[in-house]
mmCIF file of C-alpha atoms in Angstrom:
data_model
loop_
_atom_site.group_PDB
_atom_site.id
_atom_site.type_symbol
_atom_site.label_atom_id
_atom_site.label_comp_id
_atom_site.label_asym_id
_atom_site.label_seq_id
_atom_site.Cartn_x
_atom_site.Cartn_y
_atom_site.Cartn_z
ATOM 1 C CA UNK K 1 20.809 -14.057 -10.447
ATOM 2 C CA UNK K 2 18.629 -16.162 -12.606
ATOM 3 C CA UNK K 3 15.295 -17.097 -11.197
ATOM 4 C CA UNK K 4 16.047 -20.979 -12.075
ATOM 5 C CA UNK K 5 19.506 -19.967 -9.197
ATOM 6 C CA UNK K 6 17.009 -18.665 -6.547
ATOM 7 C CA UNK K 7 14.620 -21.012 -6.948
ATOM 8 C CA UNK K 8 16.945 -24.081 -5.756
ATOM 9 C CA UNK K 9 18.435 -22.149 -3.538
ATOM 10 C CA UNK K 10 14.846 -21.716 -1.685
ATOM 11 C CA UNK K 11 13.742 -25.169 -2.199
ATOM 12 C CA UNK K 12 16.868 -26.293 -0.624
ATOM 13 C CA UNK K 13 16.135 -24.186 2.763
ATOM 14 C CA UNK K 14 13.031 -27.007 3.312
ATOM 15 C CA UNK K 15 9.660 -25.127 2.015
ATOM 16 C CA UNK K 16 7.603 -27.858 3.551
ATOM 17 C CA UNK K 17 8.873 -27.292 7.441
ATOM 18 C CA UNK K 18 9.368 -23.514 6.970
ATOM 19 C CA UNK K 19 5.481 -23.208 5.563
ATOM 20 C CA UNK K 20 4.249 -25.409 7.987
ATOM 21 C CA UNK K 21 4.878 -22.139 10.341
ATOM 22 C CA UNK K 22 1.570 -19.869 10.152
ATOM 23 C CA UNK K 23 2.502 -17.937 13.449
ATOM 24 C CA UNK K 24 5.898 -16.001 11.634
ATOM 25 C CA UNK K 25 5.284 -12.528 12.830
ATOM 26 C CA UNK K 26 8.274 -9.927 12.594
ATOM 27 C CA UNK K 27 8.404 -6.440 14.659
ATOM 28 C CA UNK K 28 10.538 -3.935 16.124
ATOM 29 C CA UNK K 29 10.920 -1.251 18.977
ATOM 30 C CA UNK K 30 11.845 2.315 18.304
ATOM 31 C CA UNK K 31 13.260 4.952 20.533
ATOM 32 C CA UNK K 32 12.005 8.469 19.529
ATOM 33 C CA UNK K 33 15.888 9.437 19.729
ATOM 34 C CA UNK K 34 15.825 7.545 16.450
ATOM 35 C CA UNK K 35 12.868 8.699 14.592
ATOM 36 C CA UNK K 36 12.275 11.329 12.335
ATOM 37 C CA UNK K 37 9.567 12.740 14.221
ATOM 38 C CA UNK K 38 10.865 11.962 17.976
ATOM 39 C CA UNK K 39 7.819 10.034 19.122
ATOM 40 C CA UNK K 40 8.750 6.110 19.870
ATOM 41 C CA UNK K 41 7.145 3.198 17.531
ATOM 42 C CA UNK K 42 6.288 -0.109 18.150
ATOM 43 C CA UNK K 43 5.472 -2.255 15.343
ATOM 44 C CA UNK K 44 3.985 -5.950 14.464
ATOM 45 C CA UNK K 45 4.170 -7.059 10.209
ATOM 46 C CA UNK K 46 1.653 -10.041 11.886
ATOM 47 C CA UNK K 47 1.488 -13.780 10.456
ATOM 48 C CA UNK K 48 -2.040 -15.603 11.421
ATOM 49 C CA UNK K 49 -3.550 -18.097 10.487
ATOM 50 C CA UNK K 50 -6.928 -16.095 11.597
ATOM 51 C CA UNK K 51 -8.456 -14.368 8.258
ATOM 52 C CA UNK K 52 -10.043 -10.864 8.545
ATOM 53 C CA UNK K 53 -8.202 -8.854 11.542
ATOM 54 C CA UNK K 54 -10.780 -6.085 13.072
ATOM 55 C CA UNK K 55 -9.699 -3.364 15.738
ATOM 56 C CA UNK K 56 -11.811 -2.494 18.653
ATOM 57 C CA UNK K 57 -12.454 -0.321 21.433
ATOM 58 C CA UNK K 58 -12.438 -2.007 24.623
ATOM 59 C CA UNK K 59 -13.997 -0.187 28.014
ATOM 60 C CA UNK K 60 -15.002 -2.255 30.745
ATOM 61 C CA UNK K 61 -16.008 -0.489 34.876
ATOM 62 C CA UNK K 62 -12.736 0.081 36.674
ATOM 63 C CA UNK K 63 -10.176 -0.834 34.156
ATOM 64 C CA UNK K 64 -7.930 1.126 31.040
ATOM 65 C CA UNK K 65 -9.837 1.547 27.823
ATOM 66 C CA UNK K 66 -7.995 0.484 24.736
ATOM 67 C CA UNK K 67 -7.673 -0.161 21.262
ATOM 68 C CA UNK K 68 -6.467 -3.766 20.627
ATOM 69 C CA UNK K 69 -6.331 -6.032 16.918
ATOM 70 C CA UNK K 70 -8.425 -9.176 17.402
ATOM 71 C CA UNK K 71 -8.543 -11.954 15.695
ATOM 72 C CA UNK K 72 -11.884 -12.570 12.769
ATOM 73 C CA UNK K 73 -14.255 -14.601 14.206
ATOM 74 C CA UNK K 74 -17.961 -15.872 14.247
ATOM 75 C CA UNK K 75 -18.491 -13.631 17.250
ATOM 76 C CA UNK K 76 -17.145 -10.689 18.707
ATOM 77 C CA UNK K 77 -14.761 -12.069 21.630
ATOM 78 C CA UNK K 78 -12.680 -9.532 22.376
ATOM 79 C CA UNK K 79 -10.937 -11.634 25.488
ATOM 80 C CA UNK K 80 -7.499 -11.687 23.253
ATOM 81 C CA UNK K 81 -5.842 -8.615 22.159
ATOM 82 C CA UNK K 82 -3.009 -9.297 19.391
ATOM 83 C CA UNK K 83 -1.522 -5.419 19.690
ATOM 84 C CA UNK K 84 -2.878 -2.496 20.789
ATOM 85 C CA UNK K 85 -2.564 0.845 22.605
ATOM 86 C CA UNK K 86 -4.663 2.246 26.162
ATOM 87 C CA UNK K 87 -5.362 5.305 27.669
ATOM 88 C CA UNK K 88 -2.498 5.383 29.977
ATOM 89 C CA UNK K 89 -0.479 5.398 26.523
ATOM 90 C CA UNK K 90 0.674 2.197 27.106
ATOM 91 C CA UNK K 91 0.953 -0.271 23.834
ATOM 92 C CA UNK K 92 1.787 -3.965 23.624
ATOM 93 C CA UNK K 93 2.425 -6.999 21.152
ATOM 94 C CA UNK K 94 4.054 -9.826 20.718
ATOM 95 C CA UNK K 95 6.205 -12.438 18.423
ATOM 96 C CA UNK K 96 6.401 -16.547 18.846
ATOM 97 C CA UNK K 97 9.474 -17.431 19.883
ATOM 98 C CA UNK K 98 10.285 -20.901 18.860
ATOM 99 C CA UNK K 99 13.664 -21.768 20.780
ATOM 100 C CA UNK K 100 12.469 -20.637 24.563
ATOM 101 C CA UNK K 101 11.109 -23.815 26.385
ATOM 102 C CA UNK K 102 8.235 -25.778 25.392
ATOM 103 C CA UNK K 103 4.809 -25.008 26.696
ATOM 104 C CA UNK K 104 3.013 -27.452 28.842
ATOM 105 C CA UNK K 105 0.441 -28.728 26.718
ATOM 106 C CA UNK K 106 -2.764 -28.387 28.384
ATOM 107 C CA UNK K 107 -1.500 -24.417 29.080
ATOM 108 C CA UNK K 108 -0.906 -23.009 25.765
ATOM 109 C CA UNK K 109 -1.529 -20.031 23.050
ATOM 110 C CA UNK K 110 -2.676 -17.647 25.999
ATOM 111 C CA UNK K 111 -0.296 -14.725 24.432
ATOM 112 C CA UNK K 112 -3.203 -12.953 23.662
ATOM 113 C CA UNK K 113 -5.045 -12.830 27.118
ATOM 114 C CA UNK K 114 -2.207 -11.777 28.792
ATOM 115 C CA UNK K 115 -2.024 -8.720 26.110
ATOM 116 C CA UNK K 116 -5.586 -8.351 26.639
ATOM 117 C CA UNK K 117 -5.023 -8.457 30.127
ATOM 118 C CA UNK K 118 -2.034 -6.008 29.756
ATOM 119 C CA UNK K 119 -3.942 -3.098 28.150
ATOM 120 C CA UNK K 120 -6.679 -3.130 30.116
ATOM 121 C CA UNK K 121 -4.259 -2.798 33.094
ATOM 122 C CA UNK K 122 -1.214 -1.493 32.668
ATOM 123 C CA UNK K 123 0.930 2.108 32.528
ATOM 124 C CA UNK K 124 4.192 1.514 32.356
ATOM 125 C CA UNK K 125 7.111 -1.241 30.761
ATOM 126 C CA UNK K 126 7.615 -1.553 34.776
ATOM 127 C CA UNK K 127 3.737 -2.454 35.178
ATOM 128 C CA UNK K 128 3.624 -5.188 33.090
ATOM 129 C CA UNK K 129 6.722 -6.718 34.359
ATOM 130 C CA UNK K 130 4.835 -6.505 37.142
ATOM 131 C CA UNK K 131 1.971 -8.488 35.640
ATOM 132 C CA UNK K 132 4.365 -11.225 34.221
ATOM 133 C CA UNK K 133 5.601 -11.832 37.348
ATOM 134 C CA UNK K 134 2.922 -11.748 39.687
ATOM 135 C CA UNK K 135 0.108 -14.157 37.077
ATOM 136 C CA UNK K 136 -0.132 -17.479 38.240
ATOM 137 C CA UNK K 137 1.767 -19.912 36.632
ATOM 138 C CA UNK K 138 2.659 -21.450 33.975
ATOM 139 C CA UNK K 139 1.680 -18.896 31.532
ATOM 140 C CA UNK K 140 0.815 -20.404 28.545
ATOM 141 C CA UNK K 141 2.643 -18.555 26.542
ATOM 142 C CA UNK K 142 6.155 -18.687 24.736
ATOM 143 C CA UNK K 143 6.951 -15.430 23.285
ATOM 144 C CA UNK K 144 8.834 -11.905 22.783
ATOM 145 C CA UNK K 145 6.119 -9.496 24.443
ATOM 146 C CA UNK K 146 7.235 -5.847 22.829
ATOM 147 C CA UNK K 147 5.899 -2.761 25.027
ATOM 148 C CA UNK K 148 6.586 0.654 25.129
ATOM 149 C CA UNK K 149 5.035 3.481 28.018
ATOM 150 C CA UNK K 150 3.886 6.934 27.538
ATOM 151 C CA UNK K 151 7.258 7.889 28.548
ATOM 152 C CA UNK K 152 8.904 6.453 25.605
ATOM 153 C CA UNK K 153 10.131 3.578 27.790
ATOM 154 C CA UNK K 154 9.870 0.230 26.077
ATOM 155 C CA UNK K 155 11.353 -2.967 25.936
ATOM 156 C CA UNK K 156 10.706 -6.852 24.727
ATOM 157 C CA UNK K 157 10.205 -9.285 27.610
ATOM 158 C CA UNK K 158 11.019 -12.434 26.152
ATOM 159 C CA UNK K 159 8.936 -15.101 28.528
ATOM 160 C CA UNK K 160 7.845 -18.657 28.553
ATOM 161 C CA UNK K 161 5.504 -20.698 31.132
ATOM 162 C CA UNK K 162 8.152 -19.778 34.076
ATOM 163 C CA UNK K 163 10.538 -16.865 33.507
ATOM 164 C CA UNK K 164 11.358 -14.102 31.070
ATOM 165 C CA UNK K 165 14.324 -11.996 30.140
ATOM 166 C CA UNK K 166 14.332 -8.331 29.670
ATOM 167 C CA UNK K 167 15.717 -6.358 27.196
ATOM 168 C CA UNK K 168 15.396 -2.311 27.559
ATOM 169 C CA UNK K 169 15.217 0.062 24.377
ATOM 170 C CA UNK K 170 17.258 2.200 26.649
ATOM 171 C CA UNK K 171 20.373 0.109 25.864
ATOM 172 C CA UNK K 172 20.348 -0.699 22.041
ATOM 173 C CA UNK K 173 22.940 1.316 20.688
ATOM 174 C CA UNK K 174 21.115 2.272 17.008
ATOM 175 C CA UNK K 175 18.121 2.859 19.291
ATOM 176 C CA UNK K 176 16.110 -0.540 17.721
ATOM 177 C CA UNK K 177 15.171 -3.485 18.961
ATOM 178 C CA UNK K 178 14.191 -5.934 16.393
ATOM 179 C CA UNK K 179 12.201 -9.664 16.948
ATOM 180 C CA UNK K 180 10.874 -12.126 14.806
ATOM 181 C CA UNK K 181 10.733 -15.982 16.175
ATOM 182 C CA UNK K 182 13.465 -16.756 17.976
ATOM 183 C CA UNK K 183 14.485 -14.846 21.157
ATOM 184 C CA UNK K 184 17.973 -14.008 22.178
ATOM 185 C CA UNK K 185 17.929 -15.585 25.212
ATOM 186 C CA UNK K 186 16.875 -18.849 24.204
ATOM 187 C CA UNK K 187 18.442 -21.928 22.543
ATOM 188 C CA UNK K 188 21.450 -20.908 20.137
ATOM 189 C CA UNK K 189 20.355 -21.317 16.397
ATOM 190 C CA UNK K 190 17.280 -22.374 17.011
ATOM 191 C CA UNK K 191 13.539 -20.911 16.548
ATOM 192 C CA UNK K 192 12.799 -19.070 13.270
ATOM 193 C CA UNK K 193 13.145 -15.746 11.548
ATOM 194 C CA UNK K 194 16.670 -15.056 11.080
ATOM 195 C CA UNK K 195 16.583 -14.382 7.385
ATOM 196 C CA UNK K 196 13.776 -11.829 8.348
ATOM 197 C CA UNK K 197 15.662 -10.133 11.049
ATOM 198 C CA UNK K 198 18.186 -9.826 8.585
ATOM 199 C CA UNK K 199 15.812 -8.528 6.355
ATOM 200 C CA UNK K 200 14.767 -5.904 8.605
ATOM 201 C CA UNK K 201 17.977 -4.351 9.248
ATOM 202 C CA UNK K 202 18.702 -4.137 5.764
ATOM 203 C CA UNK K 203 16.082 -2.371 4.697
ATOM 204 C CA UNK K 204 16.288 0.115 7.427
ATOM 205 C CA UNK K 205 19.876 0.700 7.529
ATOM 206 C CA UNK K 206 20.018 3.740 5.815
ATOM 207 C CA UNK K 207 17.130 5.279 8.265
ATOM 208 C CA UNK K 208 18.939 3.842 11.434
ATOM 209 C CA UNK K 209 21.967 5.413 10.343
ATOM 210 C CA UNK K 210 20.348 8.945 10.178
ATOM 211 C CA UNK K 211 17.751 7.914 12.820
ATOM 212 C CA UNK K 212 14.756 9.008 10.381
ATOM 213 C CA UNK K 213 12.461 5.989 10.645
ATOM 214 C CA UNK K 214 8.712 6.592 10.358
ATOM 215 C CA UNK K 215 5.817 4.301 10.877
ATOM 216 C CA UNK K 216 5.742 4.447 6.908
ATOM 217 C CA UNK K 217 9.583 3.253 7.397
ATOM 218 C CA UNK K 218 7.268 -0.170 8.598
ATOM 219 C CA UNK K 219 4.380 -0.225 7.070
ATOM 220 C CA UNK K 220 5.410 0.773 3.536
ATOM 221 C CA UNK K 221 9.564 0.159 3.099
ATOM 222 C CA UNK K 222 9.070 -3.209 5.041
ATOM 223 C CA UNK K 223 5.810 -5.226 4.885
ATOM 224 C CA UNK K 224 6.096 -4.143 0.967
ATOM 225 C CA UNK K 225 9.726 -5.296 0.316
ATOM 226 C CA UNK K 226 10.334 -8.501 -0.792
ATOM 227 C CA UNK K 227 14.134 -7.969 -0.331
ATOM 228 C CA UNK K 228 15.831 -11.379 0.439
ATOM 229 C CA UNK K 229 18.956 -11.083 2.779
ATOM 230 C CA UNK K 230 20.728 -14.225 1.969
ATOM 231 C CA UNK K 231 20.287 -13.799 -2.041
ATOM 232 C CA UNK K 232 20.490 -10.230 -2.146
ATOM 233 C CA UNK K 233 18.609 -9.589 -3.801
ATOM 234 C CA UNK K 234 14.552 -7.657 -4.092
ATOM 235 C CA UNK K 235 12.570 -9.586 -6.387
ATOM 236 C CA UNK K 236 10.090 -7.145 -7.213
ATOM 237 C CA UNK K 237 13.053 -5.177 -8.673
ATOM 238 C CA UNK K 238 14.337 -8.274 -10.560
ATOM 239 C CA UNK K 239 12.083 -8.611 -13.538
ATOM 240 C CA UNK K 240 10.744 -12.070 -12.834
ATOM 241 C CA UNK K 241 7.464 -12.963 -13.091
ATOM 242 C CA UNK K 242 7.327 -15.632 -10.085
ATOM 243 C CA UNK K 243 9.146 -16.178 -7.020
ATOM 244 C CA UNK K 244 8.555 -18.378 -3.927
ATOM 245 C CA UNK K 245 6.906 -17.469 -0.634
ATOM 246 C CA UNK K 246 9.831 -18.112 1.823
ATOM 247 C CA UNK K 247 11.633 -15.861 4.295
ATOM 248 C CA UNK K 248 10.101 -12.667 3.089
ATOM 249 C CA UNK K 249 8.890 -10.109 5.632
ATOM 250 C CA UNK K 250 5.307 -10.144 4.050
ATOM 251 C CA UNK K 251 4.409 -13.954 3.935
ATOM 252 C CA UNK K 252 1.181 -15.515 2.552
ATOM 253 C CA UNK K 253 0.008 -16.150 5.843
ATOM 254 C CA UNK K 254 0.776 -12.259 6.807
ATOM 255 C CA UNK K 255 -2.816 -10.662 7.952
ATOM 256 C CA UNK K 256 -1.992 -7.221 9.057
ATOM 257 C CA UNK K 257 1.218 -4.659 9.329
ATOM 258 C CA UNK K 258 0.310 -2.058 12.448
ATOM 259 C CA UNK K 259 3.240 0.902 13.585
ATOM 260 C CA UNK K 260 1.806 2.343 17.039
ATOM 261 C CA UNK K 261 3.512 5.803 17.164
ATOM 262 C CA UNK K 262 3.833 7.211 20.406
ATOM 263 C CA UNK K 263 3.911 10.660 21.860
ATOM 264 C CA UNK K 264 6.465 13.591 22.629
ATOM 265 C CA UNK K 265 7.583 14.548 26.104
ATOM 266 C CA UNK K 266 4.503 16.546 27.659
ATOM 267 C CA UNK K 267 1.957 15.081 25.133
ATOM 268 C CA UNK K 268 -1.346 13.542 26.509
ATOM 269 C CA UNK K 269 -2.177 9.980 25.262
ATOM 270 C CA UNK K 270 -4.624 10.796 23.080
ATOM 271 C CA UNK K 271 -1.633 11.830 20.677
ATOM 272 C CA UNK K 272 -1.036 7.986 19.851
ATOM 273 C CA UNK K 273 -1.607 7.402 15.861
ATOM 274 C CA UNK K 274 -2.232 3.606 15.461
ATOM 275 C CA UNK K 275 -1.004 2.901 11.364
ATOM 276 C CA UNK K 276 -3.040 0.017 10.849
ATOM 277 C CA UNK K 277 -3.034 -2.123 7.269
ATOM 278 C CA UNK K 278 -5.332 -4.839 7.845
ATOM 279 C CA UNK K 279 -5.307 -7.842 5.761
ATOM 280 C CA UNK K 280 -2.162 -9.240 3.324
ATOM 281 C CA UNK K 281 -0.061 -6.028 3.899
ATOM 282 C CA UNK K 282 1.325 -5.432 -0.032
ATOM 283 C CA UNK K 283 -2.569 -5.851 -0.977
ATOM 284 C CA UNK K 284 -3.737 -3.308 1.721
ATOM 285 C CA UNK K 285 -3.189 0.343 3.290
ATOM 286 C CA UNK K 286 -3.078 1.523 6.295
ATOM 287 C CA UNK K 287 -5.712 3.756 8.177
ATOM 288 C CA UNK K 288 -4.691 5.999 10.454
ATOM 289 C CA UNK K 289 -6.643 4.831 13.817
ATOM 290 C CA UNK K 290 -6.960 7.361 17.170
ATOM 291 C CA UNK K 291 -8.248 6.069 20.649
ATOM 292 C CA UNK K 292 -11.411 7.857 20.059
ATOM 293 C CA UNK K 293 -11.217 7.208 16.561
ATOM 294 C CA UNK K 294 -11.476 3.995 14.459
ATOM 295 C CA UNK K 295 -12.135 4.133 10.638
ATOM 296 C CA UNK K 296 -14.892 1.952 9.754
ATOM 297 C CA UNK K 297 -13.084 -0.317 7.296
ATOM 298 C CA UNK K 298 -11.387 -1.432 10.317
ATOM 299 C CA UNK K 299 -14.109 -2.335 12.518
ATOM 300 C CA UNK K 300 -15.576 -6.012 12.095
ATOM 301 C CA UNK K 301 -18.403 -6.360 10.468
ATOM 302 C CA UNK K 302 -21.048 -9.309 10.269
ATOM 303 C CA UNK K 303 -21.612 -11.536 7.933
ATOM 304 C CA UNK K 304 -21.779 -14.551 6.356
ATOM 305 C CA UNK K 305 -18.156 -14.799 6.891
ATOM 306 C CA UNK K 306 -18.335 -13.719 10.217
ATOM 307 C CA UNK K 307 -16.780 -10.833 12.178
ATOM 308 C CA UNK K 308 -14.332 -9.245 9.707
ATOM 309 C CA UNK K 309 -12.426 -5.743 8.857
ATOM 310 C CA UNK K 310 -14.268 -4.771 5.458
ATOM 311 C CA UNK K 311 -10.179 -3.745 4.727
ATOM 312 C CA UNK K 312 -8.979 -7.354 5.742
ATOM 313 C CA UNK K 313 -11.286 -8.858 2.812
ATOM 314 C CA UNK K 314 -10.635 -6.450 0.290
ATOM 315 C CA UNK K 315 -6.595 -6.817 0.512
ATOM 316 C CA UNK K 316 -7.669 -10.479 0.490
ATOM 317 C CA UNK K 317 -9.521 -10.479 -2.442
ATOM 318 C CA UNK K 318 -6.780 -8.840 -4.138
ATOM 319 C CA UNK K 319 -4.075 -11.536 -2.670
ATOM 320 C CA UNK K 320 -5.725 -14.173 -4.686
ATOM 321 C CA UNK K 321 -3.895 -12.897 -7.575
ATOM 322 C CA UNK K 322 -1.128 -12.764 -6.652
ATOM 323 C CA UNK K 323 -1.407 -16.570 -5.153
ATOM 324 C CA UNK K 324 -3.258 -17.656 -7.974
ATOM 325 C CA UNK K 325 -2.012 -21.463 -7.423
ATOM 326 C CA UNK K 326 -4.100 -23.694 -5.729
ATOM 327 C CA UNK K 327 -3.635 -27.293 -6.802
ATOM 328 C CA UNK K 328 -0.160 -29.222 -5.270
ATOM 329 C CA UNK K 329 2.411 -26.227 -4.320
ATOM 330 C CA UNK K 330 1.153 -23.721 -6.150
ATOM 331 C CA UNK K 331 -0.064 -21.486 -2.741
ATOM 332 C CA UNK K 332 3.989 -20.995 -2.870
ATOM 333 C CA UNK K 333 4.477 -19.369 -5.628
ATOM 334 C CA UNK K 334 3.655 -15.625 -5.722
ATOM 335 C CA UNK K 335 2.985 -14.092 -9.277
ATOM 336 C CA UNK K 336 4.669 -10.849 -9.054
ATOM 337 C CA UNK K 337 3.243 -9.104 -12.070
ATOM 338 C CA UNK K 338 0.240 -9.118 -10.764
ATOM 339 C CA UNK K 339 1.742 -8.165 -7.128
ATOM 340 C CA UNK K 340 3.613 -4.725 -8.379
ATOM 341 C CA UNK K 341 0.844 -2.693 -10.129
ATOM 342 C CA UNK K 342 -1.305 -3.444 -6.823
ATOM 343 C CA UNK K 343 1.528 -2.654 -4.651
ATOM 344 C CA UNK K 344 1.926 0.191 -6.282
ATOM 345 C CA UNK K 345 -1.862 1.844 -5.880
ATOM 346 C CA UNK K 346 -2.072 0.979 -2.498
ATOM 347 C CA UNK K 347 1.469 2.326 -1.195
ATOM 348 C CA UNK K 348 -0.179 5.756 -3.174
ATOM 349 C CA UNK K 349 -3.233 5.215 -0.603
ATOM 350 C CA UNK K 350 -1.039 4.559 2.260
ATOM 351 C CA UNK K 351 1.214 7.939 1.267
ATOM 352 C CA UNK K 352 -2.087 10.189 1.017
ATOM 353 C CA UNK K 353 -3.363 8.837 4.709
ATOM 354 C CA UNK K 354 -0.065 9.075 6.411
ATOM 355 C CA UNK K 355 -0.394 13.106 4.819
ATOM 356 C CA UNK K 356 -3.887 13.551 5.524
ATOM 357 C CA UNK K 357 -3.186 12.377 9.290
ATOM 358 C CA UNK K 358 -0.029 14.589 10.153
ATOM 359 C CA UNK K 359 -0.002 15.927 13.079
#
């Protein structure tokens, strides 16, 4: 298809209301019954509009430790957790879901203290069900929660100021469970993401089928692929130089792509790899990130730009060529030929950690 095709076939899906979205994360569940390895994964490609991502360890008296992806800031307030895994080998995250009921407006965005809250609390899916129901009310939040347990148990909870639906990994029949921003139990057609979702399964069809996924499945085949499900099309593979930022899995606004990979029956929790590409995800590579163990480019450091992952900026630094259009619309438009050769020597960076952190 020519470019000039796609091109008013995107412009016609409304650029100006689907960009006005910064919160567009996408993510999935997966039973170990349908990995290559066996061990569960639960996964967040996440859209911010909070620059330079960090991960932290978290220990406070009398509660779990944890690992948890905060936001960049001027400080180091660690009171909301974005994703993360605990001791217990419990992990959390979450996507907006725009078609579940309204928040009230003086209660809102609290998603991330009730992760926070969640890992430094909670063993089990069955715990934090627990939590949801038992918080005061309303919640704040309006959202797909995704958790799995260090039994492999996991399942998206998808929950608004007053109730929440369940949905067990137990019961998908590929052994997936795939979110982006709109949840299945709310209002028909509505919320966003459905080109993405679409996207998702595509790309992974051919590991579902076999049940092979990897974290790399995520972090690589996914938050790399700018496959688009209603054109059909991967523009990276069609020889254009430009296409347009819209219903892509890695979006301009993307700021990190994590796969938490869980453990085998009879492992402790310290067998929990975090994958963690912080920053615009085709710019970046993941770091492989332990409970006891975080790489320094992934710990916030100070500066003048505040608490950031040295990683985050340097995948940033190297998205501003690939958006280099600033005036009118041009932060649309993504210049592929620069995008492919750095795509290219960072997926080689992601391949050699993912080798050099086998277990």
């Amino acid at each position: 298809m020519k470019f000039s095709k796609i091109l008013a076939l995107m412009l016609a899906g409304a650029l100006s209301a689907v960009f006005s979205v910064a919160d567009a994360c996408t993510s999935a569940i997966v039973s170990g019954k349908a990995t290559a390895s066996g061990r569960p994964i639960l996964w967040k490609n996440r859209d911010t509009s909070a620059d330079g991502n960090f991960l932290y360890r978290v220990e406070n008296p009398g509660q779990i430790g944890y690992v948890g992806l905060f936001n960049g800031s001027d400080s180091l307030d660690l009171s909301e957790a974005w994703m993360g895994m605990n001791d217990a080998g419990f992990a959390i995250m979450n996507t907006v879901a725009y078609n579940l009921p309204e928040n009230d407006p003086e209660w809102i965005d609290r998603e991330g203290i009730v992760m926070a809250r969640a890992l430094a609390t909670c063993r089990t899916v069955d715990d934090f069900e627990e939590l949801l129901r038992t918080l005061p009310k309303p919640l704040g939040v309006r959202t797909n929660f995704g958790v799995l347990d260090a039994a492999g148990n996991g399942a998206y909870f998808e929950t608004d100021d007053w109730n929440y639906e369940r949905f067990d990994l137990k019961d998908a029949p590929d052994g997936i469970l795939i979110r982006t921003n709109y949840a299945y139990s709310g209002q028909p057609d509505e919320g966003m993401g459905y080109i993405r979702h679409a996207n998702v399964e595509y790309i992974l069809k051919d590991e579902i089928a076999t049940h092979s996924i990897t974290p790399a499945s995520l972090t690589e085949d996914v938050s790399r692929s700018f496959y688009h499900s209603v054109l059909g099309n991967d523009m990276l593979e069609m020889g254009d130089s430009w296409t347009i930022d819209q219903d892509f899995v890695p979006r301009r606004s993307t700021q990190a792509t994590v796969a938490i990979e869980g453990m085998l029956p009879g492992e402790s929790p310290e067998a929990q790899i975090m994958w963690a590409n912080l920053g615009y995800p085709p710019c970046g590579h993941v770091v492989a990130v332990t409970l006891d163990h975080i790489p320094v480019e992934a710990l916030p450091a100070g500066g003048e730009a505040g608490y950031r992952s040295p990683m985050s900026l340097v995948a940033d630094e190297l998205k501003l060529s690939v958006f280099p259009m600033v005036r009118g619309n041009g932060s649309h438009y993504i210049h592929l030929d620069a995008l492919r050769p750095i795509i290219e020597e960072q997926y080689k960076i992601s391949l050699g950690n993912y080798a050099n952190a086998r277990r």
